[in-house]
Structure formats: structure tokens, C-alpha cells
mmCIF file of N, CA, C and O in Angstrom:
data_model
loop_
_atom_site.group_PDB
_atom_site.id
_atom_site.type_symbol
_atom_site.label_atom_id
_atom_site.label_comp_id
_atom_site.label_asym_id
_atom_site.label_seq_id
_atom_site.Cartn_x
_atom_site.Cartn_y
_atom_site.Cartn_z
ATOM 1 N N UNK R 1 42.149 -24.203 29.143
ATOM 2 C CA UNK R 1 42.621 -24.421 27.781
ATOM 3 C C UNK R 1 41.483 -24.674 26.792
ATOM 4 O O UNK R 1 41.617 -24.368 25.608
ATOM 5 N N UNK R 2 40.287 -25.269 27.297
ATOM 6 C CA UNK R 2 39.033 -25.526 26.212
ATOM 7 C C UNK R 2 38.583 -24.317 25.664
ATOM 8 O O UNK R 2 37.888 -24.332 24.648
ATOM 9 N N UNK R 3 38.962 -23.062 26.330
ATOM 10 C CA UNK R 3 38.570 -21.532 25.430
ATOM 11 C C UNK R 3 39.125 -21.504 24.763
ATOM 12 O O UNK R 3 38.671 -21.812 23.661
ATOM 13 N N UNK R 4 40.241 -21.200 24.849
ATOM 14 C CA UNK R 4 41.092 -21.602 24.175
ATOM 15 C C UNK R 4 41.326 -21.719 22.648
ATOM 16 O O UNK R 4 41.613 -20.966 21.717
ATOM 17 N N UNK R 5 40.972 -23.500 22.915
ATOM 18 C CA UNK R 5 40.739 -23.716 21.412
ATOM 19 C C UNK R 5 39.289 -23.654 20.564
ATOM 20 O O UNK R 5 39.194 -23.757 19.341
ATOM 21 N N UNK R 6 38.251 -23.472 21.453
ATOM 22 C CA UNK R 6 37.126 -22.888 21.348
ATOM 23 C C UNK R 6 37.158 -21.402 20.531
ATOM 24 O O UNK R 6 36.268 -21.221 19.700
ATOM 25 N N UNK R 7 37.971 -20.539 20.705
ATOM 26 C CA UNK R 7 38.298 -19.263 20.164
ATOM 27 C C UNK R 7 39.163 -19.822 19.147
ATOM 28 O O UNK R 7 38.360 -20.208 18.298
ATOM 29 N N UNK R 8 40.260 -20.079 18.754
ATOM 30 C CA UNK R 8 40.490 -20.730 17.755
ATOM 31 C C UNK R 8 39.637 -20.991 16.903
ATOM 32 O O UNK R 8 39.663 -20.229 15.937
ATOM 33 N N UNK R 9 38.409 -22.271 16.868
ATOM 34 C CA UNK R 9 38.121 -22.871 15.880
ATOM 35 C C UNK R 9 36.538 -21.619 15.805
ATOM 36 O O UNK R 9 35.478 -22.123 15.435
ATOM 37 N N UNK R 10 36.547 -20.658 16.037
ATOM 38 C CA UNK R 10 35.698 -19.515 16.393
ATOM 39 C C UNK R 10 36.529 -18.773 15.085
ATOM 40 O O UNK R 10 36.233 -18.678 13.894
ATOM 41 N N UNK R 11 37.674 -18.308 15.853
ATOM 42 C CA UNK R 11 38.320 -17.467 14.540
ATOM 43 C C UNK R 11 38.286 -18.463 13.357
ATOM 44 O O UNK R 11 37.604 -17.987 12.449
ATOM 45 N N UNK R 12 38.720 -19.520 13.094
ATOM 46 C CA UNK R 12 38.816 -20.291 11.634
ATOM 47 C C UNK R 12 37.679 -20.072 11.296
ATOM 48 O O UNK R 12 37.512 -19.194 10.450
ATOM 49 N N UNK R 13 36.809 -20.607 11.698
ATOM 50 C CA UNK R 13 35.394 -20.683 11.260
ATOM 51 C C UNK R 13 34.819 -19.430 10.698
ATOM 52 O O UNK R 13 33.818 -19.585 9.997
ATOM 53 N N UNK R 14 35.311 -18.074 10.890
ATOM 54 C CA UNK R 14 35.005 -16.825 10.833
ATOM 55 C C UNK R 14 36.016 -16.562 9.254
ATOM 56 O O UNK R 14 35.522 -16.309 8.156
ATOM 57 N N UNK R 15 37.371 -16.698 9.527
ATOM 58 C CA UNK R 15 38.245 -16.323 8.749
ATOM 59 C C UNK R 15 37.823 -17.056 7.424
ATOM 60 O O UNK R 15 37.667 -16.434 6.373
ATOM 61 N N UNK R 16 37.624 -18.598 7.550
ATOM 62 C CA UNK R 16 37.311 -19.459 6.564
ATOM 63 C C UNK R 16 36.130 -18.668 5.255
ATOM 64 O O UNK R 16 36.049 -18.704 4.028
ATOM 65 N N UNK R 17 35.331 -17.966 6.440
ATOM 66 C CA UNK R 17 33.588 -17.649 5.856
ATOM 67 C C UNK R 17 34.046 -16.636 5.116
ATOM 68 O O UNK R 17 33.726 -16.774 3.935
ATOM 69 N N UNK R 18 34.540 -15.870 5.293
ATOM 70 C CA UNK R 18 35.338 -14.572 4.871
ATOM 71 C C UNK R 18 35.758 -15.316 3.384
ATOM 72 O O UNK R 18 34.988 -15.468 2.436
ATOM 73 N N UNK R 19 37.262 -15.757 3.447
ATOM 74 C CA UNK R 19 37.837 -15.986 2.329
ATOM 75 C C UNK R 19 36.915 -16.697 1.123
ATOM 76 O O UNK R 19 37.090 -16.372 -0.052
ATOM 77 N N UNK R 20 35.618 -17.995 1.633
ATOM 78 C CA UNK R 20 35.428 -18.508 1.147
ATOM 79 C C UNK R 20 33.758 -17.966 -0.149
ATOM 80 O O UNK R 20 33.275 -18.497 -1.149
ATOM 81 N N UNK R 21 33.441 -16.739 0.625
ATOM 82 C CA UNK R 21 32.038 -16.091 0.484
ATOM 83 C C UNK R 21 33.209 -14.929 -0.496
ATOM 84 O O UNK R 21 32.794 -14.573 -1.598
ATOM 85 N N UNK R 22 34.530 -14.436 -0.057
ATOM 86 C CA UNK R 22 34.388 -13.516 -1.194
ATOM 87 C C UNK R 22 34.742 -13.851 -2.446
ATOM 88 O O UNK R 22 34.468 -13.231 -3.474
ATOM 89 N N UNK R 23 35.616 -15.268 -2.292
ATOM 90 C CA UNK R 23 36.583 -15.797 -3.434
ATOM 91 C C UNK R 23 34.340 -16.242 -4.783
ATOM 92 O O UNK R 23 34.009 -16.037 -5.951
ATOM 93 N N UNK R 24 33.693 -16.796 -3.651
ATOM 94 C CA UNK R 24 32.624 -16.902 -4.411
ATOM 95 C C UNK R 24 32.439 -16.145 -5.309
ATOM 96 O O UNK R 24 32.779 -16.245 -6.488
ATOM 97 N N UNK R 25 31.669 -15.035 -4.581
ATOM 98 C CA UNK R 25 31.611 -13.274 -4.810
ATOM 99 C C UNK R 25 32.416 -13.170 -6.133
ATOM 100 O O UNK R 25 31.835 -13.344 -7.204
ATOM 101 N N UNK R 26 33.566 -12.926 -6.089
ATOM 102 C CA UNK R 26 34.584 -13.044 -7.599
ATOM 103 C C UNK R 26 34.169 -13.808 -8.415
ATOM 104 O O UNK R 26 33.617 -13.381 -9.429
ATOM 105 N N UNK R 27 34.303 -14.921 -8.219
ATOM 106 C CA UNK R 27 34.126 -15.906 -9.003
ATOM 107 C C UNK R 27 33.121 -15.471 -9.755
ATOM 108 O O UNK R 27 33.325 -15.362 -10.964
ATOM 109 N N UNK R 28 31.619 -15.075 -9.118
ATOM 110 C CA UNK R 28 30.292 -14.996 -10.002
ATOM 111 C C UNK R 28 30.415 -13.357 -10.385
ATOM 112 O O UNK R 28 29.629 -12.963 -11.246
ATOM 113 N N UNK R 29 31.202 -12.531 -9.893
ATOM 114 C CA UNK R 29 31.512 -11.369 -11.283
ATOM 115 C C UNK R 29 32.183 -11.607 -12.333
ATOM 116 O O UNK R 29 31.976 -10.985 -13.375
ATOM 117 N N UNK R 30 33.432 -12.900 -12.180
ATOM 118 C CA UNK R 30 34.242 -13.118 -13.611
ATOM 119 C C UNK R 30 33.279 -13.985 -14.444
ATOM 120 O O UNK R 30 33.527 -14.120 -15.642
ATOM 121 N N UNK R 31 32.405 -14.469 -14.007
ATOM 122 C CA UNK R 31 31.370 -15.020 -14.611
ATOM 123 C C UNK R 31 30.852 -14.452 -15.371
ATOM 124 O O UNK R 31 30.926 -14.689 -16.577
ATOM 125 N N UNK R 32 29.943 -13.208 -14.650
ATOM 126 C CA UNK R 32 29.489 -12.361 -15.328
ATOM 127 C C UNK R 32 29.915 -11.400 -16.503
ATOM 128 O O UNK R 32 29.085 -10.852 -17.228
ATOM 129 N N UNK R 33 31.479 -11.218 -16.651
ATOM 130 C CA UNK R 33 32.098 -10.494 -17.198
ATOM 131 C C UNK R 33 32.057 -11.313 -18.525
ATOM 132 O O UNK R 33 31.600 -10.981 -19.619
ATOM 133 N N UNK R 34 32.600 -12.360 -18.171
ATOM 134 C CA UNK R 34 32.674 -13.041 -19.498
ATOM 135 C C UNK R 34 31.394 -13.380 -19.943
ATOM 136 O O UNK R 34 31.230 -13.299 -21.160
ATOM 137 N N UNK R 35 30.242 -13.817 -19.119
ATOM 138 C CA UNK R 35 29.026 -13.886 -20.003
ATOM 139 C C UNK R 35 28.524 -12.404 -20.945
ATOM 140 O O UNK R 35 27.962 -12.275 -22.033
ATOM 141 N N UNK R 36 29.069 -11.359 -19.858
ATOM 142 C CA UNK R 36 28.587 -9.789 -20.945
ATOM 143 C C UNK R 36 29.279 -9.931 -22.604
ATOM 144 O O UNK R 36 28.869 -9.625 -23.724
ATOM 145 N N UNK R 37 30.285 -10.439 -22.171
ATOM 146 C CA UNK R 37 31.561 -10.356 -23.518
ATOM 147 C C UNK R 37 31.161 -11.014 -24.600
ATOM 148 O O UNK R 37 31.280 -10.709 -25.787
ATOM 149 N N UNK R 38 30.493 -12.296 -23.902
ATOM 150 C CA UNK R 38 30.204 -13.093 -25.412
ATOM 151 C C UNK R 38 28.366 -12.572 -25.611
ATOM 152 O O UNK R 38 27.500 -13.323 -26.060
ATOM 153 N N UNK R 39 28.185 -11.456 -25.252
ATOM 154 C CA UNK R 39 26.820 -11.142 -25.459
ATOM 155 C C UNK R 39 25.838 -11.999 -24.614
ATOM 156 O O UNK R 39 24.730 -11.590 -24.960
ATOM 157 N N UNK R 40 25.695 -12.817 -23.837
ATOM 158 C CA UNK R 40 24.721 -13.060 -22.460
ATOM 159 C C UNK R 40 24.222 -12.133 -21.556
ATOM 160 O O UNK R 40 24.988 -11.333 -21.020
ATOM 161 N N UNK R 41 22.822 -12.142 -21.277
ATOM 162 C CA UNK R 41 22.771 -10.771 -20.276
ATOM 163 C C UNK R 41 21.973 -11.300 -19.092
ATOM 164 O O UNK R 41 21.644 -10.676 -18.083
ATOM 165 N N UNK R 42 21.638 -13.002 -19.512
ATOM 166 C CA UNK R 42 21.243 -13.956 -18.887
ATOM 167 C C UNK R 42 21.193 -13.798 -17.355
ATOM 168 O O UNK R 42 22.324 -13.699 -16.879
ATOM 169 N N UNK R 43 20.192 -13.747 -16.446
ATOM 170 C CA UNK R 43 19.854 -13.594 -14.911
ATOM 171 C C UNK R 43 21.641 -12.792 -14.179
ATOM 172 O O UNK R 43 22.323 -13.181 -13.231
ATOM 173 N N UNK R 44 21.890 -11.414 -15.295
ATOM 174 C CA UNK R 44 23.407 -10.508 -14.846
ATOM 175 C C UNK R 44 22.789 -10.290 -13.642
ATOM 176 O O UNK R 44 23.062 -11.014 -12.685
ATOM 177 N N UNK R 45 22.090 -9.502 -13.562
ATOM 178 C CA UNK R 45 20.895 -8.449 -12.434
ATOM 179 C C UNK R 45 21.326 -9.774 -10.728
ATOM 180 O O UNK R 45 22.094 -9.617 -9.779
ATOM 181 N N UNK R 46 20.445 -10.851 -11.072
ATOM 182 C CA UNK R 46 20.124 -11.785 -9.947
ATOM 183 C C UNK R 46 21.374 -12.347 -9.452
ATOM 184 O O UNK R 46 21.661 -12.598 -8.281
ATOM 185 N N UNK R 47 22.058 -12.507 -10.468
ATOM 186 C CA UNK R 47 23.798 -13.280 -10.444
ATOM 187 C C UNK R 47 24.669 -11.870 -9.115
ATOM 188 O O UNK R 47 25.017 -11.926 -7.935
ATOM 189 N N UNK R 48 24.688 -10.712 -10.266
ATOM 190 C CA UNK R 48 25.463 -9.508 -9.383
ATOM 191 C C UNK R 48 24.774 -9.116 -8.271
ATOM 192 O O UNK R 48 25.484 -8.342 -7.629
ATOM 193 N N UNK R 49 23.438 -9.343 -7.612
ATOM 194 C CA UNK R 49 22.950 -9.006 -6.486
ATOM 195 C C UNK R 49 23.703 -10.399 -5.431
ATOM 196 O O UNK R 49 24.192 -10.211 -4.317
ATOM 197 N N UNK R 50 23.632 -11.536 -6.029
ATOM 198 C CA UNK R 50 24.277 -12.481 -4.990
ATOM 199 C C UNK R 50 25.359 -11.746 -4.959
ATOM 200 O O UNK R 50 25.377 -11.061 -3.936
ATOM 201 N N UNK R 51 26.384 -11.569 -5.720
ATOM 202 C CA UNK R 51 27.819 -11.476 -5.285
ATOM 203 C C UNK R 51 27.700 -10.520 -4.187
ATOM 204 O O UNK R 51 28.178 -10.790 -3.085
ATOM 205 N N UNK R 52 27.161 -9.546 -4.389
ATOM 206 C CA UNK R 52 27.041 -8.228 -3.664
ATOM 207 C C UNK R 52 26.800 -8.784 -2.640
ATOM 208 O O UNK R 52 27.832 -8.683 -1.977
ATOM 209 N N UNK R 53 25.873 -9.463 -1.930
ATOM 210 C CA UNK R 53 25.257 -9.655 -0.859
ATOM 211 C C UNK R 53 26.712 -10.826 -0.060
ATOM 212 O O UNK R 53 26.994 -10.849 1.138
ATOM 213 N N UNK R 54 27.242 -11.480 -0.924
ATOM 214 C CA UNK R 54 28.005 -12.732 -0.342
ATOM 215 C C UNK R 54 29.441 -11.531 0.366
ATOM 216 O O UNK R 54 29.947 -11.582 1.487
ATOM 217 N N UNK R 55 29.793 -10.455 -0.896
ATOM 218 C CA UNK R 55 30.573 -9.769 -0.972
ATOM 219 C C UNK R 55 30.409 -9.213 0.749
ATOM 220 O O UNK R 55 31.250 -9.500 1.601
ATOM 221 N N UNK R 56 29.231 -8.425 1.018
ATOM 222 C CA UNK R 56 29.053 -8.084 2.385
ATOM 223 C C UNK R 56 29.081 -8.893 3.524
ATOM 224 O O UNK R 56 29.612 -8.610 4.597
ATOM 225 N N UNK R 57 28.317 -10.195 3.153
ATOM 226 C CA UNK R 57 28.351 -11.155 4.221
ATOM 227 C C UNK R 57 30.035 -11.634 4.793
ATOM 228 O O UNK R 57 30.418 -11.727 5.959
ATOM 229 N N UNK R 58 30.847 -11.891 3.467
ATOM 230 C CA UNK R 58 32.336 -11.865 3.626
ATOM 231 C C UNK R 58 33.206 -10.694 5.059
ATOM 232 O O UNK R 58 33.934 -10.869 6.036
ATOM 233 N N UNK R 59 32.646 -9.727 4.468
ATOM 234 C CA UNK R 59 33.102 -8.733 5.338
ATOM 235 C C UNK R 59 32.866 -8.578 6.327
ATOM 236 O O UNK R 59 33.745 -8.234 7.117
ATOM 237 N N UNK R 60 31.379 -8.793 6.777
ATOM 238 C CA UNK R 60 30.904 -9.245 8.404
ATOM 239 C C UNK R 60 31.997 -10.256 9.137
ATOM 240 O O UNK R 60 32.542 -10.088 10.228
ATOM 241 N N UNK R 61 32.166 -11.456 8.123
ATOM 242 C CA UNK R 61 32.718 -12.142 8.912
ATOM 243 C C UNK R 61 33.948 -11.747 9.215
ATOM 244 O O UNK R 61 34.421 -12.298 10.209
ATOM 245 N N UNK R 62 34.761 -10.799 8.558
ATOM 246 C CA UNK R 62 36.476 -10.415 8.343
ATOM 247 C C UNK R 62 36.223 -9.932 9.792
ATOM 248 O O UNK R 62 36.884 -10.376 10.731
ATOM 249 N N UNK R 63 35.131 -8.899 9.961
ATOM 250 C CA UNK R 63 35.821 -8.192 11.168
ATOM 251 C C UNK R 63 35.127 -8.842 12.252
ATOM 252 O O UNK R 63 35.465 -8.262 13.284
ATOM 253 N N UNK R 64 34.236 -9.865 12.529
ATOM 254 C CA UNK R 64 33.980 -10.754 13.610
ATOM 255 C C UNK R 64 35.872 -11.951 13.856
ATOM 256 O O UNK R 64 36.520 -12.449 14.777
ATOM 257 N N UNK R 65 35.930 -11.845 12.521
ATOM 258 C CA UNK R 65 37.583 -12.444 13.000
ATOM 259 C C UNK R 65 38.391 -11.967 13.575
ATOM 260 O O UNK R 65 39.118 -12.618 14.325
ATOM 261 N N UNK R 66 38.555 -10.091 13.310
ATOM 262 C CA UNK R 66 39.309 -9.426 13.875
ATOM 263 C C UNK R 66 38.685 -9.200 15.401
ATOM 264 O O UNK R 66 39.209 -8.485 16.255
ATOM 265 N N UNK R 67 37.923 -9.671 15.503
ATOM 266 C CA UNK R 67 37.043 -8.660 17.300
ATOM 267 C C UNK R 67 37.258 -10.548 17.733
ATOM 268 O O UNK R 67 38.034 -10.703 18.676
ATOM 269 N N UNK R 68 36.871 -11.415 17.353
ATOM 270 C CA UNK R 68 37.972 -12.824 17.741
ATOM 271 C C UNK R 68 38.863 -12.747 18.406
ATOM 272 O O UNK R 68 39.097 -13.146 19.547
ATOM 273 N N UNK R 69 39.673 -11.952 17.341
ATOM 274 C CA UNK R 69 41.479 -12.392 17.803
ATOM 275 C C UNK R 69 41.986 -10.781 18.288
ATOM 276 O O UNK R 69 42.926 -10.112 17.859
ATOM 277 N N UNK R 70 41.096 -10.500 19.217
ATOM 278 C CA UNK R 70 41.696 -9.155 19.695
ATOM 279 C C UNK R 70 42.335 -8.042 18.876
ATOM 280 O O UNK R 70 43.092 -7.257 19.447
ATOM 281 N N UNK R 71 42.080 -7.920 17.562
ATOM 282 C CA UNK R 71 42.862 -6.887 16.706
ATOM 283 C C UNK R 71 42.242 -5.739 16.261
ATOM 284 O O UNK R 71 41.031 -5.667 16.053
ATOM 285 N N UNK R 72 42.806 -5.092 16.150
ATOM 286 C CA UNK R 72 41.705 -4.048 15.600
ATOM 287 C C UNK R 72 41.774 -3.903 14.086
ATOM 288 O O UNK R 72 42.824 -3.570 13.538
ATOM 289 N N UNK R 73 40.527 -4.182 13.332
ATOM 290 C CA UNK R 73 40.217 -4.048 11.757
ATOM 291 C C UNK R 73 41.034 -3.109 11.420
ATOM 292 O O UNK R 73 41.336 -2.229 12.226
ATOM 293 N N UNK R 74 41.549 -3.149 10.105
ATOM 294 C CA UNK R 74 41.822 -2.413 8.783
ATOM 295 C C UNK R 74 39.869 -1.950 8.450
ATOM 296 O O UNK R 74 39.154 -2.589 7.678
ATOM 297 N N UNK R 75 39.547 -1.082 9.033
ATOM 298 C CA UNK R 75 38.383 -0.164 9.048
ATOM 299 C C UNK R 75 38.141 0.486 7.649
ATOM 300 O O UNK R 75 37.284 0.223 6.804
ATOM 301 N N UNK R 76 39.282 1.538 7.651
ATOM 302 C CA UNK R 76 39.528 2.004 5.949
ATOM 303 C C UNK R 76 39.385 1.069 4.875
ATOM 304 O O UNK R 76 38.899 1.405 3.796
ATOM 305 N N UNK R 77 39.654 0.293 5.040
ATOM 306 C CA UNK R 77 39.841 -1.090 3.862
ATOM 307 C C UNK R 77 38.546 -1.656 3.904
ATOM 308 O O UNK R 77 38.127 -1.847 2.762
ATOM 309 N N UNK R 78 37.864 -1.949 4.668
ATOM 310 C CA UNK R 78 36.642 -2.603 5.134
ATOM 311 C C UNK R 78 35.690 -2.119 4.854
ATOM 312 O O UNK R 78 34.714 -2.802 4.543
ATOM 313 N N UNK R 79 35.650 -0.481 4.877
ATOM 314 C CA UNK R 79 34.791 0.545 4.466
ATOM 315 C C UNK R 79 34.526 0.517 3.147
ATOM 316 O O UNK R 79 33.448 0.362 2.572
ATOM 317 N N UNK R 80 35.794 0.709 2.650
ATOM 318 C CA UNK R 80 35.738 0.644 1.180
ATOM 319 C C UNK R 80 35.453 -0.630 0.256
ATOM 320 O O UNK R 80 35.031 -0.413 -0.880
ATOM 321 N N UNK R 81 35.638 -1.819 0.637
ATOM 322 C CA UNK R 81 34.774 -3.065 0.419
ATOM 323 C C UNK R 81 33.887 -3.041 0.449
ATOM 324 O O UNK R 81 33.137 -3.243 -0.506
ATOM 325 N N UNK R 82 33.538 -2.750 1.712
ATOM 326 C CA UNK R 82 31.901 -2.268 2.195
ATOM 327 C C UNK R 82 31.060 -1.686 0.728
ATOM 328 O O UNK R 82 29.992 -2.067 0.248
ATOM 329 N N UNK R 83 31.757 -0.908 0.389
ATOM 330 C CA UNK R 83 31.409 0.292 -0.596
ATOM 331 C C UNK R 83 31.092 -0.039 -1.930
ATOM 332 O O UNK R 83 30.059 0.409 -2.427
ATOM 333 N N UNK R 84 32.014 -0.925 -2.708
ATOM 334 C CA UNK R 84 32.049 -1.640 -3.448
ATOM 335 C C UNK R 84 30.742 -2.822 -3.665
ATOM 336 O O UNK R 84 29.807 -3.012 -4.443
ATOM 337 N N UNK R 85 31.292 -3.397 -2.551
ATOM 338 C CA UNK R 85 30.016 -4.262 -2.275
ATOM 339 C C UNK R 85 28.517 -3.787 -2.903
ATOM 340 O O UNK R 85 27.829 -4.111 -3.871
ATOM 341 N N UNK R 86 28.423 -2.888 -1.848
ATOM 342 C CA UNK R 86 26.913 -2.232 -1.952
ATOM 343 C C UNK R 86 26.501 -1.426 -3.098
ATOM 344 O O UNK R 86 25.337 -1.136 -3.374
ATOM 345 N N UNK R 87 27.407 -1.133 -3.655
ATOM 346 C CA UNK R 87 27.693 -0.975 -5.088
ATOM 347 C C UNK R 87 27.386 -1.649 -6.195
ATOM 348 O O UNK R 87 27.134 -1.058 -7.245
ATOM 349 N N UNK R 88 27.374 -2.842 -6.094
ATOM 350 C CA UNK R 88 27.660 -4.241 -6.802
ATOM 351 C C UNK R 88 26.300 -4.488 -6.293
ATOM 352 O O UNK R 88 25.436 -4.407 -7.166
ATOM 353 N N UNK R 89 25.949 -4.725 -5.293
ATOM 354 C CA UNK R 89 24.407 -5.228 -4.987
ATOM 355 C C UNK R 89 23.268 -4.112 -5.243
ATOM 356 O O UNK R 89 22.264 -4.719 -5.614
ATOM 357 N N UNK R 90 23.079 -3.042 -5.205
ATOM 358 C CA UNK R 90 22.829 -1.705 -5.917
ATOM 359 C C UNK R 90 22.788 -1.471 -7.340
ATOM 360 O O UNK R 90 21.824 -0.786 -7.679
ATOM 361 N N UNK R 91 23.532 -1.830 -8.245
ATOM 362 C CA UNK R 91 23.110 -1.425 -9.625
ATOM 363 C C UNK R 91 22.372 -2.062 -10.493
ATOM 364 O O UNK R 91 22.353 -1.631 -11.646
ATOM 365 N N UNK R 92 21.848 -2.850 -10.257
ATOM 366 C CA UNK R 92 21.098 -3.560 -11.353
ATOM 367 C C UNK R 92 19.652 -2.875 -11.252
ATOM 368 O O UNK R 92 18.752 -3.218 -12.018
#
């Protein structure tokens, strides 16, 4: 039973990193959005390379959750995050 819950607090710990690295990620593009709006262009470049990078790190962890809990990824979906992501960490 100690695997168990060992895998458990394996997946949380995974799932947690995920939700908590992309909700970041957002957070510092709505940031950014609104700093463009009121005319700020203030460290955009350094700000949107974190998200990008947190954005990917997020996603590592999604599918270390899914290979966790025996499932197989939403791949398509993941890809295209993926994509985005690198996108976002890429344009500046």
C-alpha cells in the first residue's frame, strides 16, 4: 500500500505543477496585455519569454501526470500547447 500512496502524492505533485505553472503563465500574458494597452512596453520581451518557458514546463508536467496514472495523453492537445508555448517564448 506505501506505492500506492507514493504514486498518488507523485501524481498531485505533478498535476499541481501543471495547473499551477500555467495559471502563472496566463497570469503574466494578461499582464502583459494590459501593460501594452495602457502603452508600457516595460521588460514585454523578458516577462513573455518566462510565460513561454513556465507555459512548457506546465506541459512536461501534464503528461508526466498522465504516464503517473497510467493514461494515455490528449497528445493532439499537448502538441498544440506545445506550439503555442514555443511561440510565446519565440517572438520577442
Amino acid at each position: 500500500m506505501p506505492t500506492q500512496i507514493l504514486a498518488d502524492t507523485n501524481l498531485d505533485f505533478y498535476i499541481n505543477d501543471f495547473y499551477s505553472k500555467s495559471n502563472e503563465a496566463s497570469k503574466i500574458l494578461k499582464e502583459l496585455e494590459t501593460n501594452l494597452k495602457e502603452g508600457s512596453r516595460e521588460k514585454t520581451c523578458s516577462r513573455q519569454r518566462e510565460a513561454g518557458k513556465l507555459g512548457l514546463v506546465a506541459n512536461k508536467s501534464l503528461i508526466k501526470a498522465f504516464e503517473i496514472s497510467g493514461t494515455k495523453p490528449p497528445m493532439k492537445a499537448i502538441k498544440a500547447s506545445q506550439k503555442k508555448w514555443e511561440s510565446i517564448l519565440n517572438e520577442c
